[in-house]
Structure formats: structure tokens, C-alpha cells
Short mmCIF file of C-alpha atoms in Angstrom, two decimals:
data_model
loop_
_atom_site.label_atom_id
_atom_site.label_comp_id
_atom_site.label_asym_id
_atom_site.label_seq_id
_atom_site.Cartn_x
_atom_site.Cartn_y
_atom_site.Cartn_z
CA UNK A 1 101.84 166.03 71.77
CA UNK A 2 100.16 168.97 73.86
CA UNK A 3 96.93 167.26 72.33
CA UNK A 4 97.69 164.01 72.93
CA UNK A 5 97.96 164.72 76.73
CA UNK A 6 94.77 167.15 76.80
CA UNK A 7 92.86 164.07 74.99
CA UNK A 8 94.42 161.73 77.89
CA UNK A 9 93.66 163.92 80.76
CA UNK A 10 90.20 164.46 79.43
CA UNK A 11 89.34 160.98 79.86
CA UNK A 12 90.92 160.62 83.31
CA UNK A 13 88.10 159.26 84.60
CA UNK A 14 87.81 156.26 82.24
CA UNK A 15 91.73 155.62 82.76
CA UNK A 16 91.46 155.09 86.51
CA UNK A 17 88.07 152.92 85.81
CA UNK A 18 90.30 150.66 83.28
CA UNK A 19 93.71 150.32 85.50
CA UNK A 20 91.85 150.37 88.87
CA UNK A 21 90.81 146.74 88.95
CA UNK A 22 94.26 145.85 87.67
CA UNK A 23 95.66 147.36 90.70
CA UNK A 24 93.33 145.59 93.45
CA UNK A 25 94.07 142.49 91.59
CA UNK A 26 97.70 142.78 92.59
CA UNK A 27 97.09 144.06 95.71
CA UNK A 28 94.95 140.95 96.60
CA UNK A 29 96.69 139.04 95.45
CA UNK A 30 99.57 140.44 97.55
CA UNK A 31 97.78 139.46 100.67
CA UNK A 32 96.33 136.17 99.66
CA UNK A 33 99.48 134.20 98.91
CA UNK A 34 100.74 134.49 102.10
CA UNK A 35 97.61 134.08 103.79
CA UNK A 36 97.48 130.70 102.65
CA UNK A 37 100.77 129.39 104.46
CA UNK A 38 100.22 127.85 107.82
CA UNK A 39 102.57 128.56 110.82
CA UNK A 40 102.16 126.58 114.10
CA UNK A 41 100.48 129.86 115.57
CA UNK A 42 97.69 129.18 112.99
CA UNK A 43 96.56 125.99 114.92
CA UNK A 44 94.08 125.68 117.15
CA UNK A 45 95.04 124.61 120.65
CA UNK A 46 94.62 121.11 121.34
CA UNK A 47 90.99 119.41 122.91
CA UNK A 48 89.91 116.19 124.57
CA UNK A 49 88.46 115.15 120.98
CA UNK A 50 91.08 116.83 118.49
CA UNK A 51 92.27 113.07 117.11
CA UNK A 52 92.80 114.61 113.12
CA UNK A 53 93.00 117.81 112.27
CA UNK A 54 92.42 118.07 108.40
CA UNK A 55 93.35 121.70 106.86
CA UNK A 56 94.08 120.10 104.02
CA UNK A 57 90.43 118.80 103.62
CA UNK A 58 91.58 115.80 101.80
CA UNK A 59 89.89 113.41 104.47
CA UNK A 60 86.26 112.19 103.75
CA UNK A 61 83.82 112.82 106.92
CA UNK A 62 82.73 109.01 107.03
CA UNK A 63 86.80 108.37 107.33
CA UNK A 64 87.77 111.40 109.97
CA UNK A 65 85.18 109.99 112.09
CA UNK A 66 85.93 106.38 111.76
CA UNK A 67 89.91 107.67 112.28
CA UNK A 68 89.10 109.46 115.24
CA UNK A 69 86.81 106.80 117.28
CA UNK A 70 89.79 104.02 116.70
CA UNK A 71 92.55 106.70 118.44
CA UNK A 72 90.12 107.26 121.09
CA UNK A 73 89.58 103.75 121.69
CA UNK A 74 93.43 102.79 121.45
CA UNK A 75 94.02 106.05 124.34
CA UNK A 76 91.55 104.67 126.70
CA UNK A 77 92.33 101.01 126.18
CA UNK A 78 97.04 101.71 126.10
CA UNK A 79 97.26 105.42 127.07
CA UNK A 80 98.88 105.77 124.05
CA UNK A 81 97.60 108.28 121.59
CA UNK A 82 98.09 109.16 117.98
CA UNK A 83 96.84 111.90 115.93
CA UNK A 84 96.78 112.86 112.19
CA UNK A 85 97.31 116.79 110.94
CA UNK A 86 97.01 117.50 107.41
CA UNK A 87 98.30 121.31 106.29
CA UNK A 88 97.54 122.65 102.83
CA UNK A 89 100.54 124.82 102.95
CA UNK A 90 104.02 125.56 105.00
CA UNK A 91 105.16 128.69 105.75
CA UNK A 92 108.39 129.97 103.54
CA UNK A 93 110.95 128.05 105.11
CA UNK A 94 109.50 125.68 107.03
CA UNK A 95 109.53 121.90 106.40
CA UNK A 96 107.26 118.90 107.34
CA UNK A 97 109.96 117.67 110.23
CA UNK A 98 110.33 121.74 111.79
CA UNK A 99 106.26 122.27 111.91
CA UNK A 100 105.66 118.59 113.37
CA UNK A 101 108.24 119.27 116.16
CA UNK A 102 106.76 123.07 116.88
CA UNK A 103 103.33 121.83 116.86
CA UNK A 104 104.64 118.91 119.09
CA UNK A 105 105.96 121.37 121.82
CA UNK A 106 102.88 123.72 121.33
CA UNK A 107 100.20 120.99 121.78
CA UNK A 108 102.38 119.04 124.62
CA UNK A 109 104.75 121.57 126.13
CA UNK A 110 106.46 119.08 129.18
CA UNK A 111 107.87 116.13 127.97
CA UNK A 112 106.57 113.60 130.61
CA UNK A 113 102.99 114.77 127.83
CA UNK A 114 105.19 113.99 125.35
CA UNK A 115 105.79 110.92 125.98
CA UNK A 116 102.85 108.71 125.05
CA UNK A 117 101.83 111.02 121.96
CA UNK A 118 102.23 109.83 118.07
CA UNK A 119 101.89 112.83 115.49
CA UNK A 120 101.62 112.37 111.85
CA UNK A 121 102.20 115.15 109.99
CA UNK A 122 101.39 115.75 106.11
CA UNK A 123 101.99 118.85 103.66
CA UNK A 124 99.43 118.63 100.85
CA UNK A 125 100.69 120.71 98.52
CA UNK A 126 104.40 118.75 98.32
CA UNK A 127 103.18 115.79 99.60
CA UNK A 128 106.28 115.73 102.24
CA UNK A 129 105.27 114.44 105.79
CA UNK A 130 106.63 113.17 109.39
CA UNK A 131 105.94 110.92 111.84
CA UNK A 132 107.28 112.24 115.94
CA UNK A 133 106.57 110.21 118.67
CA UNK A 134 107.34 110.31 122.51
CA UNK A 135 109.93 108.59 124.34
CA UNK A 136 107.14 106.04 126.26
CA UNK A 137 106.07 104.42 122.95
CA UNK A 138 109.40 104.37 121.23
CA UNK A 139 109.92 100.21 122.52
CA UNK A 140 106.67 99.96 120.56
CA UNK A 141 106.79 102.13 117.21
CA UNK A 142 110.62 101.61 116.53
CA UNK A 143 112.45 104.46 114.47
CA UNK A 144 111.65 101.55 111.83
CA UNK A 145 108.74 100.96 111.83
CA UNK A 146 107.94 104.40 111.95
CA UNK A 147 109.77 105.09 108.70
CA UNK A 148 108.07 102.42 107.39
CA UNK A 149 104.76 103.72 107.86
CA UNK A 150 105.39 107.04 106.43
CA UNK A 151 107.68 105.58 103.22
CA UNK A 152 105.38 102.81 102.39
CA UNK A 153 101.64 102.64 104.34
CA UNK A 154 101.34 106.19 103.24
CA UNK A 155 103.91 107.09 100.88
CA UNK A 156 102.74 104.05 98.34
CA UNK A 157 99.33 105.31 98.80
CA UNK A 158 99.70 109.24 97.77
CA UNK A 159 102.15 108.02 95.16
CA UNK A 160 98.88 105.85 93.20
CA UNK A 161 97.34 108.82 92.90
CA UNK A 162 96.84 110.89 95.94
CA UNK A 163 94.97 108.12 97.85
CA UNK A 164 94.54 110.36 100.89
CA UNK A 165 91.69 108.49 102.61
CA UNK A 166 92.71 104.55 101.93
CA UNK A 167 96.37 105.79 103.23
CA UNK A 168 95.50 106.94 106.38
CA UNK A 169 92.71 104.01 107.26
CA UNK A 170 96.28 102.13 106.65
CA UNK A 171 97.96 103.90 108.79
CA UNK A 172 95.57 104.06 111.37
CA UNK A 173 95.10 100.43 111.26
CA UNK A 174 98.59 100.06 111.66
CA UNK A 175 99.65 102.76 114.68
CA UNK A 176 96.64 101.08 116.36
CA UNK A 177 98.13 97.40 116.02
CA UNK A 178 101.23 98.59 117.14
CA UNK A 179 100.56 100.78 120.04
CA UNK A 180 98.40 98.29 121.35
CA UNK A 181 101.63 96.07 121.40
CA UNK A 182 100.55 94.12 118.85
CA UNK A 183 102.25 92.64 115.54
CA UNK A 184 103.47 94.95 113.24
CA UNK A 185 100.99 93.72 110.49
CA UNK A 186 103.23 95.94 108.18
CA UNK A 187 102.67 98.03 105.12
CA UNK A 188 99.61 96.75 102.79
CA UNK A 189 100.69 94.13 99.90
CA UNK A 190 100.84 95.63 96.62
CA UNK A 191 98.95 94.03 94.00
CA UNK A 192 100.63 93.13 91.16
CA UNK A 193 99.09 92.91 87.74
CA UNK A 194 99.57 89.76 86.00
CA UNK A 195 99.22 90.16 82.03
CA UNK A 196 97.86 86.67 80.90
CA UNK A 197 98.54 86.09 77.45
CA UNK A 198 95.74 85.31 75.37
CA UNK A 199 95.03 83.18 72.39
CA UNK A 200 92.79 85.61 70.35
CA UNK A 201 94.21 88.10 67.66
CA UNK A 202 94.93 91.37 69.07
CA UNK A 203 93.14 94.06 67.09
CA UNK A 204 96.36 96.00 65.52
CA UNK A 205 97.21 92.74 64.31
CA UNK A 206 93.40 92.40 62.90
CA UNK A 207 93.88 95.39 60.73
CA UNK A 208 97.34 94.66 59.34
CA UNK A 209 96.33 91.69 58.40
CA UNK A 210 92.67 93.14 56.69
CA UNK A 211 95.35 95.57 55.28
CA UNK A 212 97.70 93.36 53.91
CA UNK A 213 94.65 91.34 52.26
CA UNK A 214 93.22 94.37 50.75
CA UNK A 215 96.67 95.51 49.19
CA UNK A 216 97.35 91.48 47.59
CA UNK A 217 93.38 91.39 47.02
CA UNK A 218 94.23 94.78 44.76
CA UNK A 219 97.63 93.83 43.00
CA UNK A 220 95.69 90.95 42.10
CA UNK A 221 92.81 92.52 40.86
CA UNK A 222 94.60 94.83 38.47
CA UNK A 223 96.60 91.86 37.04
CA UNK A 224 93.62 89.73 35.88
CA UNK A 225 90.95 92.46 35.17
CA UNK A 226 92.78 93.64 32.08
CA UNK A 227 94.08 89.87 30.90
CA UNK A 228 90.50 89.12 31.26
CA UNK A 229 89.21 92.30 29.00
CA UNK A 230 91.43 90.95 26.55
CA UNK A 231 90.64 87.53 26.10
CA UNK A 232 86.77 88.60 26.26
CA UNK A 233 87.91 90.75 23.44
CA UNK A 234 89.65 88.58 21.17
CA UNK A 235 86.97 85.63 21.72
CA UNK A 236 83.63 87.93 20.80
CA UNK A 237 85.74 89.91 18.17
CA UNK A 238 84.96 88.54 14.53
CA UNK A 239 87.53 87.52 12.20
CA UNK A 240 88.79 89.77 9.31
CA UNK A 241 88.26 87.18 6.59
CA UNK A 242 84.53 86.93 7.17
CA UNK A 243 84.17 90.50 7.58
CA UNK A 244 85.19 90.64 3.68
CA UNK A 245 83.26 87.65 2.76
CA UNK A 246 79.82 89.20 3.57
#
């Protein structure tokens, strides 16, 4: 035992070079995890041009732009405004609905700025997400509506497959049409896929049916081979009387 320890203390130096990058693995990643929740503190404070607000980077440039130039055209046309804030993570705790409304009251303290303002809020990681809007433009995007647009303009379109950037051009077409006090045009049509029956043979079928000819083609084979041996037999097979006559 004493030897055991002298051996182990001897090599002290290559124990704390094995276990020491163990150790500032756990330690970073002590202070990584929670570094990558977002609290409303996090967020920058609002500008004249901050229309979508992508920390989730799941919006394409060409899109964020396009986005952005039809909310800035809808506030200087209505004085209604709209923006989009994507988060990659919540803080422990917090939901979709509870950061929307803090980042509501951080970006428009008073309510009279409030009350022409549309924010769309979506969590990334979960996928969860709100829409809050001021009292001015509730005659226009009706508690409805608004469900609407989160449930099925945007819902449908993370549900096939994470569609980020098609969802929000939908739902940017649509806050824009109805803000401007326009139609709701609604929540895009879902294509259906129609399964037209054809008139060719599918190819499982083609290969039971090759199968079921090779098994017949067989059982048939090893019927008549042997009958056939035996015929050729008896027909080329001389007789036993004119063996004994030559």
C-alpha cells in the first residue's frame, strides 16, 4: 500500500495533466449553459430600424430584409407597426407569453406606445411563441385572428419541418393585410396530395409474381426432367433378347 501511494505521488505531475482538462471541461461547461438563456435584459434597446430581431438566426438575410422594408412601409403608410423576435433560448422559468410581455414594457414602457405596436415572439429551441398587440390595433387584428396567425400561418409552417423563413413571409404578408385594414386573406391553403391510382404493375407485385413463376417454373422442371431421362432411357436401351442373339 505504502508503495502504491509513493508510486502515485511520484507521478503527481502526470495525474493533474490527465484530470486537469476534465475539470475545465465541467467548469465550462458550468458557465456556458446558462449563458445561452436569454432574459429581456439581454436585448438590445429598441431603434428607428429594429423591425426583426433574429437571435435565433433562423431567418435568411434576403428574407430579414424583405421582412423589415414591408413593416416599415405598413408604419409610415397606418402608423401601425409590427415586429418579429426570434430567441434561441428562455431563461429557466420563463415562457414565450412572460418574455413577449417584459420585452413589450421594456421596448414601449407608456401604454399610449403601446398601443399601435404588434410583437411576435418565437422560442427556437421549443418552438413555443406569442403574438401581443396594443389596444389601437385590436379592432383590426382581433384576439382571432391573432391566434390564427400564430396556430396556423406559422404554427403549420414550423410543424412541415421547421419552415422558419416561408412562415414568417406568411405572416408578414398577413399582419401587413390586416393592419392596413385590409381582408384577412387568412392562413395559406394546404396542399393536399392526391394519390392517383395507376394502371401499371407496382414493382412488389413485379417480383412476386417473377417469384411465383420461378417456384411453378421449378416444380415443373423437376417433374418432367426425370420422366424425360427415363423414357430417353428405355427408348435408346437395347433389348435383352438381341443382346443374347449376337
Amino acid at each position: 500500500m505504502q508503495q502504491l501511494l509513493k508510486q502515485l505521488f511520484s507521478n503527481q505531475k502526470y495525474v493533474i495533466r490527465l484530470i486537469f482538462p476534465v475539470l475545465m471541461m465541467m467548469a465550462t461547461s458550468l458557465f456556458i449553459l446558462p449563458a445561452a438563456a436569454t432574459g429581456v435584459y439581454q436585448i438590445p434597446s429598441l431603434t428607428a430600424d429594429t423591425w426583426i430581431l433574429d437571435q435565433g438566426d433562423v431567418i435568411s438575410r434576403l428574407n430579414e430584409g424583405q421582412i423589415s422594408k414591408a413593416f416599415q412601409d405598413l408604419a409610415q403608410k397606418t402608423g401601425n407597426q409590427a415586429r418579429i423576435v426570434t430567441i434561441h433560448s428562455l431563461d429557466y422559468g420563463e415562457t414565450p407569453e412572460s418574455f413577449a410581455k417584459g420585452l413589450f414594457s421594456k421596448w414601449f414602457p407608456i401604454a399610449a406606445e403601446q398601443a399601435n405596436q404588434v410583437l411576435l415572439l418565437v422560442d427556437t429551441v421549443t418552438n413555443g411563441m406569442t403574438l401581443l398587440s396594443g389596444d389601437n390595433v385590436k379592432s383590426l387584428l382581433t384576439d382571432s385572428i391573432a391566434e390564427s396567425v400564430v396556430e396556423e400561418t406559422l404554427g403549420t409552417a414550423l410543424r412541415e419541418g421547421n419552415k422558419y423563413n416561408q412562415g414568417f413571409l406568411d405572416v408578414s404578408d398577413r399582419l401587413v393585410a390586416v393592419l392596413s385594414g385590409q381582408p384577412d386573406p387568412g392562413p395559406p391553403k394546404i396542399k393536399e396530395t392526391v394519390q392517383v391510382e395507376g394502371t401499371f404493375t407496382k414493382a412488389g407485385e413485379t417480383d412476386k409474381g417473377n417469384a411465383t413463376a420461378w417456384v411453378v417454373g421449378l416444380l415443373i422442371a423437376a417433374t418432367v426432367i426425370p420422366m424425360a431421362t427415363y423414357y430417353i432411357y428405355l427408348v435408346f436401351q437395347k433389348p435383352p433378347s438381341q443382346e443374347s442373339e449376337e
